[in-house]
């Protein structure tokens, strides 16, 4: 028995919606892993800097620590931006598919997530963006200060 076009379309939309959810969770977990690694990296940079400073082993090359921190922070910031772009694409796709499936005034989770993101000033993406920006500036200024000193 063959399916009519409407049934095939509904199955296709359901498959696309499921795939959007799988990808959304994947990119969110990728982003959370980046954030954890960023904070571990910050702690490691400060430990290495303090150890080198207190041990007086190599004060002439201590500027390399914040210099390295600057570039790693920029790399993590770029990766975070990319993962944010990807999971927001999944959100948008999910919301569009929910519109196709909508029945009455029922709204799906993606519409609610997108509305919350648009309405809120303090969201994780902005907080992390500020953290990456501030850390990169601090690392850059520290590098300059240690080179001039």
GROMACS .gro file of C-alpha atoms in nm:
model
  149
    1UNK     CA    1   0.000   0.000   0.000
    2UNK     CA    2   0.155   0.330  -0.103
    3UNK     CA    3   0.146   0.637   0.113
    4UNK     CA    4  -0.001   0.959  -0.011
    5UNK     CA    5   0.207   1.275  -0.038
    6UNK     CA    6   0.073   1.417   0.288
    7UNK     CA    7   0.183   1.113   0.490
    8UNK     CA    8   0.526   1.109   0.327
    9UNK     CA    9   0.564   1.481   0.398
   10UNK     CA   10   0.468   1.435   0.765
   11UNK     CA   11   0.719   1.151   0.802
   12UNK     CA   12   0.989   1.361   0.638
   13UNK     CA   13   0.916   1.657   0.866
   14UNK     CA   14   0.919   1.430   1.171
   15UNK     CA   15   1.257   1.289   1.066
   16UNK     CA   16   1.396   1.638   1.008
   17UNK     CA   17   1.265   1.754   1.348
   18UNK     CA   18   1.424   1.457   1.521
   19UNK     CA   19   1.754   1.523   1.343
   20UNK     CA   20   1.742   1.891   1.442
   21UNK     CA   21   1.704   1.781   1.805
   22UNK     CA   22   1.994   1.538   1.785
   23UNK     CA   23   2.220   1.802   1.628
   24UNK     CA   24   2.104   2.068   1.875
   25UNK     CA   25   2.202   1.850   2.171
   26UNK     CA   26   2.533   1.760   2.005
   27UNK     CA   27   2.636   2.121   1.945
   28UNK     CA   28   2.524   2.228   2.293
   29UNK     CA   29   2.734   1.952   2.450
   30UNK     CA   30   3.026   2.057   2.229
   31UNK     CA   31   2.986   2.413   2.354
   32UNK     CA   32   2.969   2.309   2.717
   33UNK     CA   33   3.289   2.109   2.672
   34UNK     CA   34   3.458   2.418   2.526
   35UNK     CA   35   3.345   2.627   2.824
   36UNK     CA   36   3.481   2.372   3.072
   37UNK     CA   37   3.812   2.357   2.888
   38UNK     CA   38   3.829   2.737   2.888
   39UNK     CA   39   3.799   2.755   3.266
   40UNK     CA   40   4.049   2.471   3.313
   41UNK     CA   41   4.285   2.652   3.075
   42UNK     CA   42   4.251   2.976   3.274
   43UNK     CA   43   4.335   2.797   3.595
   44UNK     CA   44   4.636   2.629   3.433
   45UNK     CA   45   4.765   2.959   3.292
   46UNK     CA   46   4.750   3.124   3.632
   47UNK     CA   47   4.919   2.830   3.804
   48UNK     CA   48   5.201   2.823   3.545
   49UNK     CA   49   5.245   3.200   3.561
   50UNK     CA   50   5.259   3.203   3.940
   51UNK     CA   51   5.501   2.911   3.950
   52UNK     CA   52   5.737   3.077   3.698
   53UNK     CA   53   5.715   3.410   3.877
   54UNK     CA   54   5.785   3.266   4.223
   55UNK     CA   55   6.062   3.034   4.110
   56UNK     CA   56   6.251   3.310   3.925
   57UNK     CA   57   6.353   3.050   3.668
   58UNK     CA   58   6.282   3.249   3.361
   59UNK     CA   59   6.149   3.597   3.426
   60UNK     CA   60   6.269   3.719   3.086
   61UNK     CA   61   6.042   3.475   2.904
   62UNK     CA   62   5.747   3.490   3.144
   63UNK     CA   63   5.565   3.711   2.889
   64UNK     CA   64   5.511   3.395   2.682
   65UNK     CA   65   5.253   3.268   2.932
   66UNK     CA   66   4.995   3.547   2.880
   67UNK     CA   67   5.091   3.561   2.511
   68UNK     CA   68   5.000   3.193   2.479
   69UNK     CA   69   4.687   3.259   2.686
   70UNK     CA   70   4.583   3.535   2.447
   71UNK     CA   71   4.597   3.311   2.140
   72UNK     CA   72   4.431   3.012   2.306
   73UNK     CA   73   4.153   3.237   2.435
   74UNK     CA   74   4.098   3.373   2.083
   75UNK     CA   75   4.089   3.019   1.942
   76UNK     CA   76   3.837   2.906   2.204
   77UNK     CA   77   3.632   3.219   2.141
   78UNK     CA   78   3.617   3.138   1.768
   79UNK     CA   79   3.520   2.778   1.838
   80UNK     CA   80   3.251   2.895   2.080
   81UNK     CA   81   3.115   3.137   1.820
   82UNK     CA   82   3.103   2.856   1.562
   83UNK     CA   83   2.922   2.615   1.793
   84UNK     CA   84   2.677   2.893   1.889
   85UNK     CA   85   2.606   2.954   1.520
   86UNK     CA   86   2.542   2.585   1.463
   87UNK     CA   87   2.313   2.524   1.759
   88UNK     CA   88   2.116   2.841   1.683
   89UNK     CA   89   2.068   2.712   1.327
   90UNK     CA   90   1.926   2.395   1.481
   91UNK     CA   91   1.696   2.607   1.701
   92UNK     CA   92   1.571   2.802   1.401
   93UNK     CA   93   1.517   2.487   1.198
   94UNK     CA   94   1.332   2.325   1.488
   95UNK     CA   95   1.108   2.630   1.525
   96UNK     CA   96   1.031   2.632   1.151
   97UNK     CA   97   0.941   2.263   1.163
   98UNK     CA   98   0.723   2.325   1.468
   99UNK     CA   99   0.531   2.584   1.265
  100UNK     CA  100   0.466   2.315   1.004
  101UNK     CA  101   0.332   2.079   1.272
  102UNK     CA  102   0.150   2.343   1.479
  103UNK     CA  103  -0.200   2.270   1.593
  104UNK     CA  104  -0.388   2.568   1.730
  105UNK     CA  105  -0.201   2.781   1.982
  106UNK     CA  106   0.043   2.509   2.089
  107UNK     CA  107   0.404   2.620   2.059
  108UNK     CA  108   0.702   2.391   2.069
  109UNK     CA  109   1.020   2.404   2.272
  110UNK     CA  110   1.230   2.567   1.998
  111UNK     CA  111   0.995   2.864   1.973
  112UNK     CA  112   1.013   2.908   2.350
  113UNK     CA  113   1.394   2.879   2.351
  114UNK     CA  114   1.426   3.135   2.069
  115UNK     CA  115   1.185   3.376   2.240
  116UNK     CA  116   1.373   3.343   2.571
  117UNK     CA  117   1.704   3.406   2.395
  118UNK     CA  118   1.570   3.715   2.217
  119UNK     CA  119   1.397   3.861   2.526
  120UNK     CA  120   1.675   3.812   2.779
  121UNK     CA  121   1.972   4.043   2.824
  122UNK     CA  122   2.173   3.803   3.040
  123UNK     CA  123   2.218   3.477   2.852
  124UNK     CA  124   2.507   3.231   2.860
  125UNK     CA  125   2.623   3.330   2.511
  126UNK     CA  126   2.667   3.692   2.607
  127UNK     CA  127   2.829   3.609   2.940
  128UNK     CA  128   3.080   3.379   2.773
  129UNK     CA  129   3.144   3.633   2.498
  130UNK     CA  130   3.228   3.893   2.760
  131UNK     CA  131   3.449   3.642   2.946
  132UNK     CA  132   3.644   3.557   2.629
  133UNK     CA  133   3.678   3.926   2.540
  134UNK     CA  134   3.793   4.033   2.888
  135UNK     CA  135   4.039   3.744   2.920
  136UNK     CA  136   4.188   3.808   2.577
  137UNK     CA  137   4.234   4.179   2.659
  138UNK     CA  138   4.387   4.099   2.999
  139UNK     CA  139   4.625   3.847   2.841
  140UNK     CA  140   4.723   4.093   2.567
  141UNK     CA  141   4.782   4.381   2.810
  142UNK     CA  142   4.975   4.149   3.043
  143UNK     CA  143   5.197   4.044   2.754
  144UNK     CA  144   5.266   4.405   2.659
  145UNK     CA  145   5.332   4.503   3.021
  146UNK     CA  146   5.576   4.216   3.074
  147UNK     CA  147   5.761   4.292   2.751
  148UNK     CA  148   5.796   4.663   2.831
  149UNK     CA  149   5.882   4.608   3.197
   0.00000   0.00000   0.00000
